[in-house]
mmCIF file of C-alpha atoms in Angstrom:
data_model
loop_
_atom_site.group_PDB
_atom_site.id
_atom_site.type_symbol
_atom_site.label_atom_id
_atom_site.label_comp_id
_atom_site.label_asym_id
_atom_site.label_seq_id
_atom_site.Cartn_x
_atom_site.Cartn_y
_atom_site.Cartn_z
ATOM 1 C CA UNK W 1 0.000 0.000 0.000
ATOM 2 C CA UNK W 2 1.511 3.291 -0.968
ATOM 3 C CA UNK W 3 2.098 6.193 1.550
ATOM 4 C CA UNK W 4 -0.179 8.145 -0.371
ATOM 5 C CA UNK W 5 -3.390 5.638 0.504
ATOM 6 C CA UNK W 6 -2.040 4.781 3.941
ATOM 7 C CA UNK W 7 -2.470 9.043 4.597
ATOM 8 C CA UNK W 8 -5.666 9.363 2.819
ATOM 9 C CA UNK W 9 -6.627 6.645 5.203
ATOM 10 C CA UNK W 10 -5.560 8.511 8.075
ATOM 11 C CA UNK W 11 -7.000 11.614 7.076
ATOM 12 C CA UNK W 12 -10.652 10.359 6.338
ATOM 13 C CA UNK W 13 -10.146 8.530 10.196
ATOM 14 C CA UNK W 14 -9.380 11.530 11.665
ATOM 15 C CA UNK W 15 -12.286 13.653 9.524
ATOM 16 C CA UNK W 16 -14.558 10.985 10.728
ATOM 17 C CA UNK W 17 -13.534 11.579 14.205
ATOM 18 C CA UNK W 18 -13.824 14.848 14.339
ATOM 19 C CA UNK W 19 -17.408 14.799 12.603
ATOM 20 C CA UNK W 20 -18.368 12.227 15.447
ATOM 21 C CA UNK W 21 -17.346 14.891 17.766
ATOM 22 C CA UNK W 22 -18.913 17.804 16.289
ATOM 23 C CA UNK W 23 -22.205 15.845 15.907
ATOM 24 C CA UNK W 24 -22.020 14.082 18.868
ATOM 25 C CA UNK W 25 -25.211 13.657 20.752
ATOM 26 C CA UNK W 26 -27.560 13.018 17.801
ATOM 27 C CA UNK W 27 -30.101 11.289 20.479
ATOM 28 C CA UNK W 28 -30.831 10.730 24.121
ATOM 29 C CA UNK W 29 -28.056 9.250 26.434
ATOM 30 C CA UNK W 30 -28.960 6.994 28.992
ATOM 31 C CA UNK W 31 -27.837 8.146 32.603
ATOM 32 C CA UNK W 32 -27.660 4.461 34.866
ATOM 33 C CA UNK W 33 -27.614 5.847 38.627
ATOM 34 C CA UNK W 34 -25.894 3.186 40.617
ATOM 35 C CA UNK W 35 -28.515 3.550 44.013
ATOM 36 C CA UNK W 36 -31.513 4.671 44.639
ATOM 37 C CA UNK W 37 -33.602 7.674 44.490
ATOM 38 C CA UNK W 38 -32.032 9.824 47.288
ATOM 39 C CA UNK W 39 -29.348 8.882 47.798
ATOM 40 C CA UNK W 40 -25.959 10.518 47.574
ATOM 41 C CA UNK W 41 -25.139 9.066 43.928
ATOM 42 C CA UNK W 42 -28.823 10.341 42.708
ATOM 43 C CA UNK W 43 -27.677 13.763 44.401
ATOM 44 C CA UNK W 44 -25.058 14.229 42.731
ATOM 45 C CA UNK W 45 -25.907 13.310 39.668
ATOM 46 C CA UNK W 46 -29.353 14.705 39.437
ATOM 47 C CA UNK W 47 -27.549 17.913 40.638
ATOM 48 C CA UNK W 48 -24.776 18.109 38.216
ATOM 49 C CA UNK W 49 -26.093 16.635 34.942
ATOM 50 C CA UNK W 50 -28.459 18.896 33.658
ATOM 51 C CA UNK W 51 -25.181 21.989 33.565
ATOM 52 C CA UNK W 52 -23.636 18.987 31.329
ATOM 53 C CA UNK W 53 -26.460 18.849 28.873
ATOM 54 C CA UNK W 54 -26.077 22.671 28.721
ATOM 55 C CA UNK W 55 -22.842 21.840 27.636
ATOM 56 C CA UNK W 56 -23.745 18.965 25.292
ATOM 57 C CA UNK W 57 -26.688 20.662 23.379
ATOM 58 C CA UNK W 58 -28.640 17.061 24.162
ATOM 59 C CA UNK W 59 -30.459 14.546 26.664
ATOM 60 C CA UNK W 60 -29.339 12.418 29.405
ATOM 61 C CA UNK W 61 -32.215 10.631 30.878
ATOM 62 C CA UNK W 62 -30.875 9.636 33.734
ATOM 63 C CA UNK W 63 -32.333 5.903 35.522
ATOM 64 C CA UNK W 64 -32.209 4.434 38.860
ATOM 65 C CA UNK W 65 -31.020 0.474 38.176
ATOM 66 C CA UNK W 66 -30.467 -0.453 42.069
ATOM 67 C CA UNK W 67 -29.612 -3.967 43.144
ATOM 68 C CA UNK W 68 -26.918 -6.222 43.956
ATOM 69 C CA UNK W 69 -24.845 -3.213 45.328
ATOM 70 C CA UNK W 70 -25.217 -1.648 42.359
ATOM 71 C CA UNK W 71 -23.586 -4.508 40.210
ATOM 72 C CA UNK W 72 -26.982 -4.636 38.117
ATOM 73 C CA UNK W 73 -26.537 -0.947 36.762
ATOM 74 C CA UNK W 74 -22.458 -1.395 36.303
ATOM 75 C CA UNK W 75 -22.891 -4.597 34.149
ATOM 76 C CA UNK W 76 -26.328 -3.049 32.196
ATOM 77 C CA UNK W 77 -23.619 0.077 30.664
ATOM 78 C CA UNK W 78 -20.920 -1.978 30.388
ATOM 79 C CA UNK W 79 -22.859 -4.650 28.312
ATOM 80 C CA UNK W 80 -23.859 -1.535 26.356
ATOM 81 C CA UNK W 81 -22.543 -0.469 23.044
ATOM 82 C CA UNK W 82 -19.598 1.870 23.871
ATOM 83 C CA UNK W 83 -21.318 4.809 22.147
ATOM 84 C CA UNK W 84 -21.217 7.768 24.566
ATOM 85 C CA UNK W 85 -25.348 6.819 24.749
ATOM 86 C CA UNK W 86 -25.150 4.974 28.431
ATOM 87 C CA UNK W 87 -22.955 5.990 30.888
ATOM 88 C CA UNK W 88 -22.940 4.947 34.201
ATOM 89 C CA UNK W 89 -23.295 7.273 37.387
ATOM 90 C CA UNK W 90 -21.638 5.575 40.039
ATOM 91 C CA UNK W 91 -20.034 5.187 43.400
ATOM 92 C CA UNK W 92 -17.101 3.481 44.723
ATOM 93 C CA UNK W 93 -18.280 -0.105 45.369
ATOM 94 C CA UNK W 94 -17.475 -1.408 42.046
ATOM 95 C CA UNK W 95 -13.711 -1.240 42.824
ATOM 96 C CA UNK W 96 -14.518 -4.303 45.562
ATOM 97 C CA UNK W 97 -17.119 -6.497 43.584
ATOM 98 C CA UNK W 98 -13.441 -8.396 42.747
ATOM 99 C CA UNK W 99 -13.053 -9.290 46.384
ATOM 100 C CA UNK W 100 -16.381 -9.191 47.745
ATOM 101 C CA UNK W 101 -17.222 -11.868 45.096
ATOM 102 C CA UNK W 102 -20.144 -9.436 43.754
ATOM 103 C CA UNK W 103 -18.585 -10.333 40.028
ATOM 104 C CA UNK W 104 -16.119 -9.933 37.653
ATOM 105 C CA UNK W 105 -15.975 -6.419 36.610
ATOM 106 C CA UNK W 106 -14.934 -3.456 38.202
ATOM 107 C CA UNK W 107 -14.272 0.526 36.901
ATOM 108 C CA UNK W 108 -10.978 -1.279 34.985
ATOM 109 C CA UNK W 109 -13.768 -1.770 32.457
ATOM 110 C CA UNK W 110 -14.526 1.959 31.927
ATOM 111 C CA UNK W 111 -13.131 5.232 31.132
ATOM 112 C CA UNK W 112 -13.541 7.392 33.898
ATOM 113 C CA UNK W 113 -15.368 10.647 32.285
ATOM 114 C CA UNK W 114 -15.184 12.644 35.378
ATOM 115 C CA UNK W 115 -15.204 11.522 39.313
ATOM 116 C CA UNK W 116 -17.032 14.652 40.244
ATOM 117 C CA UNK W 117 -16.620 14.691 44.544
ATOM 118 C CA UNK W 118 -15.532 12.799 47.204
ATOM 119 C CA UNK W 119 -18.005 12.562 50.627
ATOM 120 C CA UNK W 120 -16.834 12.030 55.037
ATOM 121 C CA UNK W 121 -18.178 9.094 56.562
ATOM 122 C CA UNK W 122 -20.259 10.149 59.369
ATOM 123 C CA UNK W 123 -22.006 7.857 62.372
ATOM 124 C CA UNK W 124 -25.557 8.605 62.674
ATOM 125 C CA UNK W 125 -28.625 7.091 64.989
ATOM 126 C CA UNK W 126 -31.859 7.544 65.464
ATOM 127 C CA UNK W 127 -32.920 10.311 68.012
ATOM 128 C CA UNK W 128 -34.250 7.910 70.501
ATOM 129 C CA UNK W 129 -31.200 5.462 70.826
ATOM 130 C CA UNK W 130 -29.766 4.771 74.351
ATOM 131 C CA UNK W 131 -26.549 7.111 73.490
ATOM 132 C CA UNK W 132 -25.410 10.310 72.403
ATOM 133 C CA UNK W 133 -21.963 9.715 71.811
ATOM 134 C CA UNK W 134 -19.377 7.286 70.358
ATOM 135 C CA UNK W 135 -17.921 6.093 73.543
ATOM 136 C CA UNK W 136 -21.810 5.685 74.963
ATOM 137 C CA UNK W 137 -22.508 3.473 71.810
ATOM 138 C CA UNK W 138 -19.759 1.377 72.695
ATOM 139 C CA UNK W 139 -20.907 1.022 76.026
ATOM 140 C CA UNK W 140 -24.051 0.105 74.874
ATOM 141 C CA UNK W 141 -23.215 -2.635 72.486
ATOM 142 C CA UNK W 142 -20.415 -3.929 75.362
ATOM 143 C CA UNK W 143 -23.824 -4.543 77.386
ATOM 144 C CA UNK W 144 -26.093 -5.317 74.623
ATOM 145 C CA UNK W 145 -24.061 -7.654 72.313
ATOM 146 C CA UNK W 146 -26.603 -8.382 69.131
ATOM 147 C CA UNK W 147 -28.915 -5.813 69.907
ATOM 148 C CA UNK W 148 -28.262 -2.602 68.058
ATOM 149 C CA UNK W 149 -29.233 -2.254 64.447
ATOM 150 C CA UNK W 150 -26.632 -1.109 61.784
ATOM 151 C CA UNK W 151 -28.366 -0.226 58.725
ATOM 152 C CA UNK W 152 -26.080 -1.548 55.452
ATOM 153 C CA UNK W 153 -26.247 -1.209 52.121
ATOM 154 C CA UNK W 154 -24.265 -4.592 50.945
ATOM 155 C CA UNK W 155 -20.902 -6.118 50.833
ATOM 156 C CA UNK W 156 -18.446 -3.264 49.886
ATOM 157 C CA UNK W 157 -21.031 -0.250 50.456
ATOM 158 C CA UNK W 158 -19.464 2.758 52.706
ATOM 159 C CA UNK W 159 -21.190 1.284 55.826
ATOM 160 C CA UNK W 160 -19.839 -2.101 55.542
ATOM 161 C CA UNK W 161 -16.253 -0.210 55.111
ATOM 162 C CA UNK W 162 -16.315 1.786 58.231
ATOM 163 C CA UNK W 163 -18.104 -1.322 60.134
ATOM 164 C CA UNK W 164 -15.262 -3.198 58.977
ATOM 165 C CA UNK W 165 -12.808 -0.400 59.886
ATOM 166 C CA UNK W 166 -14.512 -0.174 64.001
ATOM 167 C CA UNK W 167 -14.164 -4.066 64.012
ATOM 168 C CA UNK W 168 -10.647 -3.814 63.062
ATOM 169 C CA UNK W 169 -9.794 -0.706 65.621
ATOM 170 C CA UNK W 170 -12.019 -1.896 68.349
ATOM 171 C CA UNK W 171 -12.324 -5.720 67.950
ATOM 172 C CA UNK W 172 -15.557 -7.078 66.943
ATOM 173 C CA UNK W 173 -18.661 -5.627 67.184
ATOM 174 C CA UNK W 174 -21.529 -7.681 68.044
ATOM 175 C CA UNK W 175 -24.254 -6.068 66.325
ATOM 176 C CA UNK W 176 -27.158 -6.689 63.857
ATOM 177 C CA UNK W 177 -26.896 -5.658 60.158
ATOM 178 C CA UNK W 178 -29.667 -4.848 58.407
ATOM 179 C CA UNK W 179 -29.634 -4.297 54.463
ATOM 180 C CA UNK W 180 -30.825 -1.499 52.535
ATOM 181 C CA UNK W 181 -30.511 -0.575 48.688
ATOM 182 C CA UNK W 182 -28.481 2.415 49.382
ATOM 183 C CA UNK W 183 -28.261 5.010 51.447
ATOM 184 C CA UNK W 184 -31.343 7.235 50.665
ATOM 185 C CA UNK W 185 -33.608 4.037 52.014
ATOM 186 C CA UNK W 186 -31.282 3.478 55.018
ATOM 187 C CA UNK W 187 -31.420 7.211 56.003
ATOM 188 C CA UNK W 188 -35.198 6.535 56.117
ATOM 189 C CA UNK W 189 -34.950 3.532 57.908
ATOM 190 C CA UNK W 190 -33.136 5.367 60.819
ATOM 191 C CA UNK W 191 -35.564 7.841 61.066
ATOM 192 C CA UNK W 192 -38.522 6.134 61.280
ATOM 193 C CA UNK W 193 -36.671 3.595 64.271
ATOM 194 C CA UNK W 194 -36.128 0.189 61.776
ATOM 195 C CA UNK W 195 -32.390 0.770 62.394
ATOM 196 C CA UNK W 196 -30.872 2.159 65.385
ATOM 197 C CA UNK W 197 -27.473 3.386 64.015
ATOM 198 C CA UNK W 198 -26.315 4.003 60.219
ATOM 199 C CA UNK W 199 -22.435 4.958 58.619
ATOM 200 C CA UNK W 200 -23.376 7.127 56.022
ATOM 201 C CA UNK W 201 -21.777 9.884 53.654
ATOM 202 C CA UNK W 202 -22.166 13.273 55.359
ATOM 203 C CA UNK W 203 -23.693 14.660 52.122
ATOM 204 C CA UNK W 204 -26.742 12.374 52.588
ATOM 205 C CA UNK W 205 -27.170 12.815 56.057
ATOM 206 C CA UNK W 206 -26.664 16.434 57.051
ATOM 207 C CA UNK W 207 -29.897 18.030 56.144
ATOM 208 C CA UNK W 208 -31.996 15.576 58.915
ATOM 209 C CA UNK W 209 -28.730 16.728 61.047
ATOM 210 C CA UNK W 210 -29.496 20.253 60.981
ATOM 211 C CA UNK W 211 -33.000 19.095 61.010
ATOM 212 C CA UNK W 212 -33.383 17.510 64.102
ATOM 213 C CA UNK W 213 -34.092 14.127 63.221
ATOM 214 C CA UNK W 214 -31.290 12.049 63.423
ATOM 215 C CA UNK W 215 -28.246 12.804 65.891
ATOM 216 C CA UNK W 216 -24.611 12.899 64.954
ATOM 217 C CA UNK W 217 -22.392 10.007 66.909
ATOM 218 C CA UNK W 218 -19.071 10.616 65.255
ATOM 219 C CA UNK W 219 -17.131 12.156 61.639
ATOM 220 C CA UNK W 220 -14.720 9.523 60.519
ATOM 221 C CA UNK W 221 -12.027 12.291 59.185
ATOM 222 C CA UNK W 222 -8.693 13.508 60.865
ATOM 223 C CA UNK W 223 -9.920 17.287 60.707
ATOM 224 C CA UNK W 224 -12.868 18.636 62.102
ATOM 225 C CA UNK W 225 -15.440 19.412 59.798
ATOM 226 C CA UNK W 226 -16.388 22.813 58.966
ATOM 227 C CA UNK W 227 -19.894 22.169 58.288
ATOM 228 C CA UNK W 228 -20.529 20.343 61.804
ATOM 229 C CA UNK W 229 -17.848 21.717 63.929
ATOM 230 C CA UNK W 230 -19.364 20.722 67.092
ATOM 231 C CA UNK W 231 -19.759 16.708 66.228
ATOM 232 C CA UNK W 232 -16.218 14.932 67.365
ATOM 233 C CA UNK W 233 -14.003 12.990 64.969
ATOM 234 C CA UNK W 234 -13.552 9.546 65.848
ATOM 235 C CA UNK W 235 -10.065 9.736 66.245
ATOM 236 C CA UNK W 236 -10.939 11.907 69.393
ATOM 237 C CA UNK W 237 -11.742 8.349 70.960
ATOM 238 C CA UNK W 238 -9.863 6.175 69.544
ATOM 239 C CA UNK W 239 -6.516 7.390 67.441
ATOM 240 C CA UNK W 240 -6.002 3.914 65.741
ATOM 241 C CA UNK W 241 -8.796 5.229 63.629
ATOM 242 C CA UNK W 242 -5.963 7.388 62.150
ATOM 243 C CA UNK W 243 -4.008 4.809 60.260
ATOM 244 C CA UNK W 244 -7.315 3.876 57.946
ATOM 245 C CA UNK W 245 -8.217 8.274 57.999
ATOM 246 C CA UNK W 246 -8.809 10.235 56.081
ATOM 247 C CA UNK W 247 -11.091 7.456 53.873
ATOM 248 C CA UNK W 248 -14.397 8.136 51.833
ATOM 249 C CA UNK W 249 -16.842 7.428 48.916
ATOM 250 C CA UNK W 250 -16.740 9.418 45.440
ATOM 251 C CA UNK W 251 -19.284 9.835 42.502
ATOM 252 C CA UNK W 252 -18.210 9.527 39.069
ATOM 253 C CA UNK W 253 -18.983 9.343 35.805
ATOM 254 C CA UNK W 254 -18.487 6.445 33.153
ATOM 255 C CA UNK W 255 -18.303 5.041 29.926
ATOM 256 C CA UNK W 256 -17.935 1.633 28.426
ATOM 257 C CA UNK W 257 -14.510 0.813 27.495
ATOM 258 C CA UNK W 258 -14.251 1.295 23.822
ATOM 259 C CA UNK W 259 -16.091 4.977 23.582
ATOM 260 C CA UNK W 260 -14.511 6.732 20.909
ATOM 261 C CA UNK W 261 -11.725 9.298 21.929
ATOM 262 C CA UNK W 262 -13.648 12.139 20.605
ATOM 263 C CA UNK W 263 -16.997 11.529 22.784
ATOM 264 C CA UNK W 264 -14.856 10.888 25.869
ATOM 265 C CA UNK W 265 -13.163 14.093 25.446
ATOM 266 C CA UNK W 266 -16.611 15.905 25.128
ATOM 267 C CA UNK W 267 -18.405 14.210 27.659
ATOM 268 C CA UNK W 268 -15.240 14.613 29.946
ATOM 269 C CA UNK W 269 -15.591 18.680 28.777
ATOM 270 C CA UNK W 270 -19.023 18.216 29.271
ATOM 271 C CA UNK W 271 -18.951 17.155 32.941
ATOM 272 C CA UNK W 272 -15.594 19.606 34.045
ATOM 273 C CA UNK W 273 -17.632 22.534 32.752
ATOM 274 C CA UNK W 274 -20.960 21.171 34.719
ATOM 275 C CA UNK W 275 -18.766 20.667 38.006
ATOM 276 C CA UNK W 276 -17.861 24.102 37.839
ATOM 277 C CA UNK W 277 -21.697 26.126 38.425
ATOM 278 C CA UNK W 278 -22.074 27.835 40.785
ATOM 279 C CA UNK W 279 -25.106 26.208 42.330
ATOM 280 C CA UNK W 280 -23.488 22.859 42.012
ATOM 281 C CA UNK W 281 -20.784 24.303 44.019
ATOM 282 C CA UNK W 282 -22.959 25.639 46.484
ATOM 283 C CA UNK W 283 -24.883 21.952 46.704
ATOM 284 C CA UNK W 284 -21.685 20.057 47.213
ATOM 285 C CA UNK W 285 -20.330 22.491 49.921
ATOM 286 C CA UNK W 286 -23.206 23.306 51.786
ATOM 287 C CA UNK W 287 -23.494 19.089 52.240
ATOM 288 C CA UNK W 288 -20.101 18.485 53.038
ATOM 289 C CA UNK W 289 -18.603 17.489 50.117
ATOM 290 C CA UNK W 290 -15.210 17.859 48.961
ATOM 291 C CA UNK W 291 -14.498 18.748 44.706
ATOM 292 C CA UNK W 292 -12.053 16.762 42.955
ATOM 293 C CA UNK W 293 -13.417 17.170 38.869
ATOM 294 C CA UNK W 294 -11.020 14.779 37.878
ATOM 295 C CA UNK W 295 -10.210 12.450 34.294
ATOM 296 C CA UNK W 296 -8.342 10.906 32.530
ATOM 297 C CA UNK W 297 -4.936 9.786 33.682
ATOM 298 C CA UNK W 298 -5.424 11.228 37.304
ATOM 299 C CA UNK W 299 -8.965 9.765 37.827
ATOM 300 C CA UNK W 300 -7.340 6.425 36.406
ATOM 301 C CA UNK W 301 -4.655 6.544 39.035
ATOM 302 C CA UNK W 302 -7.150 7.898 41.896
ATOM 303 C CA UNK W 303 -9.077 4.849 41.277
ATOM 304 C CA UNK W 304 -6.034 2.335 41.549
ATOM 305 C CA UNK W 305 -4.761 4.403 44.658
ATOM 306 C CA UNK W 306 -8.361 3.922 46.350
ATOM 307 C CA UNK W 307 -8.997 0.359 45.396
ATOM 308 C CA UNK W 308 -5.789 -1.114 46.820
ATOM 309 C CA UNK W 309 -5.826 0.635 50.162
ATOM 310 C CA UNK W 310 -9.883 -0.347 50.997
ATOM 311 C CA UNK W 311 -9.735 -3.757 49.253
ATOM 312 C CA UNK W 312 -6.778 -4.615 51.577
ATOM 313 C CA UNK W 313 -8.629 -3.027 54.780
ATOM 314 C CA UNK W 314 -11.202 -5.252 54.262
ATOM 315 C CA UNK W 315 -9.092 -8.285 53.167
ATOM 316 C CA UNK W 316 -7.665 -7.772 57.302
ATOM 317 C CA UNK W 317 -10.710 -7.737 58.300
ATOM 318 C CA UNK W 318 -11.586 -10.985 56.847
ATOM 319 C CA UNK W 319 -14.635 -9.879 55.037
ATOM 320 C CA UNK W 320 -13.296 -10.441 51.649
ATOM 321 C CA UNK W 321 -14.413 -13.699 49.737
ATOM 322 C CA UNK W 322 -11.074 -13.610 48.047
ATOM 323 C CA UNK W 323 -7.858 -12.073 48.464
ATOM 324 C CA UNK W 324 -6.577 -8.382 46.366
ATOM 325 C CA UNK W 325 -3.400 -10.345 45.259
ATOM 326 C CA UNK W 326 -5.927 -12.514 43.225
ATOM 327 C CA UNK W 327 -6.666 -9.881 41.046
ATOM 328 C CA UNK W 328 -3.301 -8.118 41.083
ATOM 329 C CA UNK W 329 -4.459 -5.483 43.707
ATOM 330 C CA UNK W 330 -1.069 -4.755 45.444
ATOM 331 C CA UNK W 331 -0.624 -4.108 49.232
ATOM 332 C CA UNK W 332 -0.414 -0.491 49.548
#
């Protein structure tokens, strides 16, 4: 083939890139939320997305898919054609399906268009539980053993992390888990009196903080929060806590492995412009949450970074079904 074809070759690839790019959306994209109605994932994304169709000129009809700890909605997109038309709004539990034996697949099968925030664990209960602080709940569960009601949201959800986390700094807890599909449900849970105590992201929970109808225990975070300065860390009771701290969820943004460079890059531009308004801003700080508006390369290695250091806190605590080395997760 002579270098003449082999360029026009090139060149009518790259025109047809760049047309995909200009064109791109020419119909609705689907928007998978990972949780439930709610929750902090539906937050976020229901917050942030319609700046990025601002951006786009088009659609995203965004979808709860709960279930299975959100492995339903993470194998629907990436089952999907890699098209820019689903994307997946998720959380970080993927990144521990691997060791929680949830599946096979994990963000590794993505490109990460933009992981918008991160979130603070915080310890919540229900107004009318026998404690009002950390030390008190300990107490109580010393005297109690299988009494008190942790609300969960699955293997590898945030409250199955920091339960795995207290078991680890304070030897096991004998308490009851009971299972939610996400966080939004749980939050409900606790205020109605199903559950008695709940690890959730401060984002979710702060508004029926500063409501009145669920009481702060304890912020799993080495600094003191700005946005609930009077509510102790946990470290303030137990400074083990600090060699798991600082530790939290994210939200992100993803598309099947395979999307065409040019659709990535305007999604991506899509989705960095979005996290930028003001009243997204506003949102995210007001609930606690901390922007990162990261892609590409640094959202790659973010992921890696995050993955090996929980996957091996849980893999001490004995809660994983198999071990990180398995899948090439290295020790931090």
């Amino acid at each position: 083939m002579s270098r003449r074809l082999i360029g026009a070759f090139i060149a009518l690839g790259l025109s047809a890139t760049v047309s995909l790019a200009q064109e791109y959306p020419t119909k609705e994209i689907q928007g998978i939320i990972q949780w439930g109605a709610g929750g902090s994932t539906d937050t976020v994304m229901r917050s942030v997305t319609p700046h990025a169709e601002d951006v786009l000129g088009g659609t995203i009809v965004m979808q709860n898919m709960t279930g299975a700890v959100g492995a339903i909605a993470l194998n629907y997109v990436a089952a999907a054609k890699a098209d820019g038309y689903t994307l997946l709004m998720g959380a970080e539990n993927p990144l521990l399906y691997k060791v929680m034996g949830l599946g096979d697949k994990d963000y590794s099968e993505f490109v990460p268009i933009n992981i918008l925030a991160r979130g603070t664990p915080i310890l919540v209960a229900n107004n009318d539980a026998p404690f009002d602080d950390y030390a008190g709940m300990l107490d109580f569960i010393a005297k109690n053993p299988g009494e008190l009601r942790f609300g969960a949201t699955g293997p590898g959800g945030l409250p199955s992390v920091i339960t795995a986390m207290m078991n680890t700094v304070e030897g096991d807890l004998d308490v009851i888990a009971v299972p939610y599909d996400g966080d939004g449900p749980a939050l409900t849970a606790l205020q109605s009196g199903a559950i008695d105590v709940m690890p959730a992201v401060l984002g979710a929970s702060i508004e029926s903080i500063r409501a009145g109808a669920i009481k702060p225990i304890a912020i799993f975070d080495v600094k003191q929060n700005e946005k609930l300065p009077e509510v102790p860390l946990v470290t303030a009771y137990n400074e083990d806590y600090k060699t798991y701290l600082p530790w939290g969820p994210f939200f992100g943004v993803f598309a099947p492995k395979g999307t065409p460079d040019a659709v990535v890059a305007k999604l991506s531009d899509a989705y960095a412009q979005a996290a930028k308004s003001p009243d997204f801003i506003e949102l995210m700080d007001n609930r606690g949450f901390t922007m990162m508006g990261i892609s590409g390369a640094e959202a790659t290695e973010f992921l890696s970074k995050w993955q090996q250091g929980t996957a091996w806190l849980l893999q001490d605590a004995g809660l994983t079904k198999a071990s990180p080395e398995d899948f090439g997760i290295k020790r931090p």
